[in-house]
Amino acid sequence: MKGFAMLGINKLGWIEKERPVAGSYDAIVRPLAVSPCTSDIHTVFEGALGDRKNMILGHEAVGEVVEVGSEVKDFKPGDRVIVPCTTPDWRSLEVQAGFQQHSNGMLAGWKFSNFKDGVFGEYFHVNDADMNLAILPKDMPLENAVMITDMMTTGFHGAELADIELGATVAVLGIGPVGLMAVAGAKLRGAGRIIAVGSRPVCVDAAKYYGATDIVNYKDGPIESQIMNLTEGKGVDAAIIAGGNADIMATAVKIVKPGGTIANVNYFGEGEVLPVPRLEWGCGMAHKTIKGGLCPGGRLRAEMLRDMVVYNRVDLSKLVTHVYHGFDHIEEALLLMKDKPKDLIKAVVIL
Ligand code: NDP
Ligand code: ZN
């Protein structure tokens, strides 16, 4: 089979590989729609995972099951499925401890285009199919459904980590597709005021659509002074980080009230340490909580998110600005995520 792969750092290309085979509990899936992720860009162009040779990229897909192992009970060839980007090893102690994302190692619940071939191939392998797949509703557009696999679960996880109380003031730092889903998640969790930080108009419009009450352009001056002005010096109850570099951590600590929460879903690619400003940290005593998490995966999570789409709690169509048709467009779609043109939120390739 062919697949679009990372050949090495900064090197992309099509390769031929053996079609994967299903173990007893696994499935082989043919992708019907895939979406490139900002994380694929970190992987290839920043070497975020170290050098990977000839690894098929991509971790966001919906598809059709073509083969299942002998022990798979709930899925069969022909089923159309949502494939969460995180596919944990459910028989692991980390799962028992409540951290499926880290099953069998830190961040090891994320497998596609990390340490096994991803979904930009003619076929891909899914471990523990009964626990890691969800049925795709017949009438859900493929380009929307593929947003469940990563953008929705990640952005919503930001809102979950932020422990949002009814009426809370929340800042969402970064409003790419992940931050936009954090805005939507914060609204659903009952936030009163949602301050969204970004610059590109297409994202600003979408942020308003998803529930942002205030917009801050980080290019107009320091985020902290803009947010402190907006909140009359009080700050916010929670800050969700979904963009920016290491400095955004310091910003988040500065803008969160004593007792508030900083919830990170951003990937920090540089520096040995992240800054925590001493004074705004209350010299260590401000009761500000810092959390950061990888997106939850698995069947139950995917089914619950899917139902929020089915029952019109969230409209994912606003995230998808570019739709291509055919394998040949995967490279173009991926490079869009690198270049981030003005009109882009997310690109999808229908296969
Ligand atoms: P995008 O690049 O599309 O969005 C980033 C956002 O951050 C944009 O709104 C951008 O503004 C804004 N931004 C850029 N620089 C700054 C700054 N200095 N201060 C404040 N805001 C800034 O990324 P995605 O939404 O696709 O992904 C966000 C992050 O989440 C990435 O790091 C990605 O790797 C990570 N991720 C994490 C996952 C997890 O499981 N935890 C899963 C998936 C992704 P604008 O473009 O408008 O100028
Ligand atoms: Zn991703």
XYZ file of C-alpha atoms and ligand atoms in Angstrom:
400
model
C 0.000 0.000 0.000
C 1.097 3.607 -0.341
C 1.277 6.224 2.390
C 2.359 9.824 2.814
C 5.258 9.801 5.217
C 7.884 11.629 7.188
C 11.107 10.376 5.580
C 13.210 12.242 8.152
C 13.221 15.699 9.729
C 12.094 18.229 7.088
C 11.566 15.433 4.530
C 8.165 14.347 3.240
C 7.180 11.890 0.520
C 5.089 8.942 -0.642
C 6.332 5.492 0.336
C 5.267 1.880 -0.213
C 4.675 -0.337 2.817
C 3.181 -3.722 3.583
C -0.503 -3.479 4.450
C -0.751 -3.842 8.267
C -2.351 -6.963 9.763
C -4.824 -7.100 12.641
C -3.948 -8.886 15.894
C -6.787 -10.696 17.679
C -8.266 -7.536 19.221
C -7.374 -5.094 16.433
C -8.866 -3.688 13.247
C -7.575 -2.564 9.874
C -9.294 0.571 8.647
C -9.400 2.268 5.241
C -9.555 6.051 5.698
C -12.557 7.895 4.240
C -11.456 11.355 5.398
C -8.281 12.586 7.063
C -7.103 15.915 8.409
C -3.546 17.150 8.925
C -2.788 18.552 12.381
C -0.479 21.263 13.661
C 1.163 18.406 15.597
C 2.136 16.732 12.272
C 3.967 19.975 11.472
C 5.782 19.909 14.833
C 6.708 16.276 14.121
C 8.137 16.790 10.633
C 9.555 20.289 10.662
C 10.597 20.689 14.295
C 11.555 17.087 15.036
C 9.194 17.168 18.029
C 9.368 13.394 18.436
C 12.979 13.072 17.335
C 13.947 11.770 13.933
C 11.412 9.346 12.492
C 12.308 7.526 9.277
C 9.619 6.495 6.802
C 6.753 6.863 9.257
C 3.339 7.400 7.682
C 1.920 10.657 9.057
C -1.551 11.656 10.222
C -3.643 10.835 13.292
C -7.051 12.306 12.464
C -9.317 10.015 10.458
C -12.723 8.515 9.968
C -12.838 5.342 7.935
C -14.301 1.994 7.005
C -13.320 -1.200 8.795
C -11.880 -3.715 6.322
C -10.644 -6.424 8.698
C -11.033 -7.324 12.374
C -9.229 -9.776 14.659
C -10.880 -12.949 15.985
C -11.696 -11.402 19.405
C -13.327 -8.187 18.139
C -17.015 -8.286 19.061
C -18.633 -4.965 18.199
C -17.175 -4.032 14.814
C -17.092 -5.814 11.474
C -15.831 -5.144 7.942
C -17.953 -2.481 6.286
C -18.637 -0.510 9.501
C -17.915 3.200 9.157
C -16.046 4.458 12.195
C -14.652 7.480 14.004
C -11.044 6.785 14.989
C -9.874 8.823 18.003
C -6.303 10.049 17.599
C -5.453 8.657 21.043
C -5.860 4.869 21.132
C -4.758 3.729 24.603
C -3.726 0.256 25.740
C -6.738 -0.323 27.950
C -5.052 -3.178 29.804
C -2.489 -0.982 31.546
C -1.926 0.301 35.057
C -1.990 3.903 33.885
C -5.566 3.360 32.693
C -6.451 1.976 36.124
C -4.912 5.100 37.610
C -7.183 7.235 35.410
C -4.695 8.415 32.799
C -5.472 6.611 29.560
C -3.318 9.069 27.581
C -0.219 7.691 29.302
C -0.993 3.985 29.008
C 2.333 2.137 29.016
C 4.384 5.336 29.103
C 4.120 9.110 29.127
C 2.048 10.242 26.100
C 2.124 6.634 24.795
C -1.647 6.466 24.357
C -0.979 8.567 21.248
C 0.324 6.060 18.715
C -0.572 7.140 15.157
C 2.260 9.102 13.550
C 4.109 8.969 16.835
C 5.557 5.495 17.175
C 3.524 3.625 14.584
C 2.315 4.439 11.093
C -0.446 7.013 10.970
C -3.637 7.384 8.984
C -2.312 8.969 5.751
C -2.047 5.512 4.153
C -4.398 3.361 2.131
C -4.941 1.319 5.302
C -4.032 1.719 8.944
C -3.974 -0.417 12.071
C -6.111 0.260 15.189
C -5.216 -1.486 18.453
C -8.073 -2.808 20.616
C -10.871 -2.001 18.171
C -13.760 -2.573 20.596
C -12.272 -0.011 22.987
C -10.917 2.480 20.459
C -13.485 2.879 17.664
C -16.916 4.499 17.566
C -19.629 4.079 14.953
C -19.895 7.020 12.563
C -23.517 8.128 12.076
C -24.691 7.736 8.452
C -25.708 11.334 7.965
C -22.748 13.034 9.651
C -20.601 14.785 7.007
C -17.146 13.193 6.920
C -15.328 16.524 7.166
C -17.174 17.343 10.379
C -16.794 13.861 11.855
C -13.020 13.930 11.485
C -12.913 17.027 13.721
C -14.117 14.847 16.624
C -10.959 12.709 16.565
C -8.560 15.400 17.805
C -9.728 19.032 17.655
C -12.917 18.504 19.622
C -11.504 16.111 22.205
C -8.417 18.298 22.710
C -10.167 21.653 22.968
C -12.840 20.176 25.231
C -10.113 18.646 27.363
C -8.730 22.146 27.833
C -12.135 23.198 29.143
C -12.288 20.111 31.374
C -8.830 20.735 32.826
C -9.809 24.355 33.499
C -12.476 23.309 36.057
C -14.860 25.995 34.835
C -17.558 27.020 37.307
C -20.919 28.388 36.152
C -20.420 32.054 35.339
C -16.604 31.915 35.427
C -14.445 34.254 33.374
C -12.188 32.215 31.095
C -9.367 33.281 28.782
C -8.568 31.047 25.817
C -5.029 31.812 24.656
C -4.861 30.770 20.998
C -7.881 30.275 18.759
C -6.745 27.894 16.056
C -9.021 24.844 15.768
C -7.972 23.563 19.207
C -8.563 26.891 20.938
C -11.884 27.300 19.139
C -13.034 23.992 20.568
C -11.827 25.170 23.978
C -14.059 28.233 23.553
C -16.999 25.969 22.643
C -16.198 23.674 25.582
C -15.938 26.604 27.999
C -19.337 27.865 26.892
C -20.885 24.413 27.330
C -19.318 24.164 30.782
C -21.128 27.367 31.761
C -18.500 30.095 31.506
C -19.936 33.592 31.839
C -17.319 35.613 30.024
C -14.918 34.070 27.473
C -11.954 36.167 26.354
C -10.416 34.722 23.180
C -6.854 35.597 22.138
C -5.775 35.382 18.493
C -5.205 37.570 15.465
C -6.470 36.073 12.200
C -9.986 37.354 11.351
C -11.234 33.928 10.238
C -10.443 32.556 13.714
C -11.789 35.645 15.472
C -15.124 35.269 13.657
C -15.263 31.578 14.540
C -14.397 32.334 18.181
C -17.360 34.713 18.390
C -19.542 32.058 16.776
C -18.456 29.477 19.382
C -19.103 31.789 22.319
C -16.267 34.291 22.828
C -17.576 37.466 24.461
C -14.339 39.458 24.094
C -11.447 39.317 21.637
C -7.829 40.198 22.378
C -5.330 40.522 19.529
C -1.923 39.546 20.895
C -0.320 41.684 18.188
C -1.853 44.830 19.726
C 0.244 44.690 22.905
C 0.964 42.403 25.858
C -1.883 39.969 26.446
C -1.682 40.385 30.217
C -2.234 44.141 30.190
C -5.085 43.829 27.679
C -6.828 41.179 29.783
C -6.187 42.965 33.088
C -7.729 46.108 31.553
C -10.761 44.186 30.338
C -11.293 42.648 33.777
C -10.621 45.864 35.745
C -7.471 44.422 37.226
C -9.104 41.254 38.556
C -7.901 38.693 36.006
C -9.650 35.495 34.997
C -10.770 32.384 36.848
C -9.160 30.076 34.316
C -6.827 30.337 31.353
C -6.741 27.669 28.670
C -3.512 27.676 26.648
C -3.946 26.549 23.022
C -1.230 28.476 21.195
C 1.886 30.592 21.613
C 5.425 29.835 22.771
C 6.896 29.408 26.261
C 6.096 33.011 27.228
C 2.398 32.203 27.110
C 2.844 30.167 30.301
C 4.041 33.274 32.124
C 1.122 35.201 30.644
C -1.345 32.613 31.887
C 0.063 32.703 35.420
C -0.136 36.509 35.389
C -3.766 36.729 34.278
C -5.262 34.001 36.485
C -6.732 35.083 39.831
C -5.457 33.550 43.066
C -7.068 30.128 43.315
C -7.542 29.945 39.540
C -6.478 27.313 37.043
C -4.111 27.259 34.078
C -5.059 24.470 31.685
C -2.595 23.727 28.910
C -3.205 21.692 25.752
C -0.528 23.471 23.728
C 2.662 21.790 22.546
C 5.740 23.548 23.944
C 8.585 22.918 21.533
C 11.417 25.031 22.879
C 13.542 25.604 25.955
C 14.409 23.400 28.911
C 12.025 25.086 31.329
C 8.747 27.009 31.180
C 8.576 30.343 33.018
C 6.435 30.806 36.123
C 6.633 34.458 37.225
C 7.443 34.562 40.942
C 5.381 37.565 42.055
C 2.227 36.650 40.159
C 2.678 33.125 41.522
C 2.266 34.728 44.936
C 5.924 33.923 45.699
C 4.759 30.308 45.489
C 1.603 30.727 47.553
C -1.127 31.950 45.181
C -3.106 28.687 44.978
C -2.897 28.827 41.203
C -3.118 25.355 39.697
C -1.205 24.474 36.521
C -2.402 21.452 34.547
C -1.543 20.174 31.101
C -2.904 17.231 29.213
C -2.935 15.154 26.079
C -6.347 14.635 24.529
C -8.391 11.695 25.796
C -9.227 9.004 23.274
C -11.090 5.726 23.315
C -14.558 4.611 22.348
C -16.626 6.006 25.205
C -15.138 9.484 24.834
C -15.642 9.404 21.047
C -19.249 8.247 21.420
C -20.007 10.988 23.934
C -18.468 13.691 21.753
C -20.229 12.253 18.694
C -23.558 12.520 20.510
C -22.908 16.166 21.294
C -22.605 16.701 17.539
C -25.623 14.519 16.700
C -27.802 16.400 19.192
C -26.611 19.784 17.959
C -24.672 20.881 21.027
C -21.697 21.725 18.816
C -21.411 22.582 15.136
C -18.053 21.375 13.842
C -18.537 22.662 10.305
C -17.140 26.104 11.214
C -13.699 24.565 11.810
C -13.281 23.218 8.285
C -12.246 25.917 5.829
C -10.540 23.770 3.152
C -11.858 20.484 1.719
C -9.865 18.477 -0.841
C -10.734 15.260 -2.662
C -8.227 12.464 -3.232
C -4.988 11.122 -1.736
C -2.925 13.358 -3.998
C -4.005 16.404 -1.985
C -2.677 15.220 1.370
C 0.645 17.004 0.935
C -1.035 20.268 -0.065
C -3.388 20.064 2.911
C -0.527 19.302 5.290
C 1.560 22.222 4.040
C -1.408 24.533 4.595
C -1.174 23.675 8.295
C 2.466 24.767 8.173
C 1.874 28.021 6.311
C -1.360 28.974 8.143
C -2.740 31.253 5.411
C -5.188 33.956 6.513
C -8.303 31.998 5.571
C -7.331 28.656 7.151
C -8.690 27.036 10.253
C -8.510 23.373 9.292
C -8.109 21.362 6.074
C -9.723 17.985 5.384
C -9.021 15.494 2.600
C -11.927 13.269 1.540
C -10.644 9.960 0.091
P -2.890 26.861 15.410
O -1.486 27.142 15.032
O -3.908 26.726 14.339
O -3.412 27.977 16.416
C -2.581 28.633 17.302
C -3.288 29.857 17.851
O -2.400 30.544 18.732
C -3.715 30.860 16.803
O -4.939 31.432 17.196
C -2.618 31.901 16.870
O -3.051 33.182 16.454
C -2.335 31.905 18.345
N -1.027 32.427 18.703
C 0.138 32.350 18.024
N 1.119 32.985 18.698
C 0.546 33.478 19.813
C 1.036 34.226 20.911
N 2.307 34.597 21.001
N 0.182 34.551 21.887
C -1.108 34.161 21.840
N -1.637 33.458 20.819
C -0.803 33.109 19.833
O -2.824 25.534 16.296
P -3.905 24.406 16.626
O -5.148 25.044 17.126
O -4.000 23.458 15.506
O -3.149 23.664 17.822
C -2.828 24.360 18.998
C -1.764 23.597 19.782
O -2.328 22.403 20.317
C -0.571 23.164 18.940
O 0.613 23.382 19.700
C -0.796 21.681 18.759
O 0.403 20.976 18.550
C -1.430 21.341 20.089
N -2.209 20.106 20.108
C -2.259 19.449 21.295
C -3.001 18.311 21.438
C -3.129 17.663 22.771
O -3.599 16.541 22.858
N -2.774 18.307 23.868
C -3.700 17.717 20.299
C -3.685 18.551 19.111
C -2.934 19.683 19.024
P -3.207 33.673 14.920
O -2.892 32.516 14.032
O -4.637 34.102 14.825
O -2.247 34.794 14.779
Zn -3.321 16.324 16.369
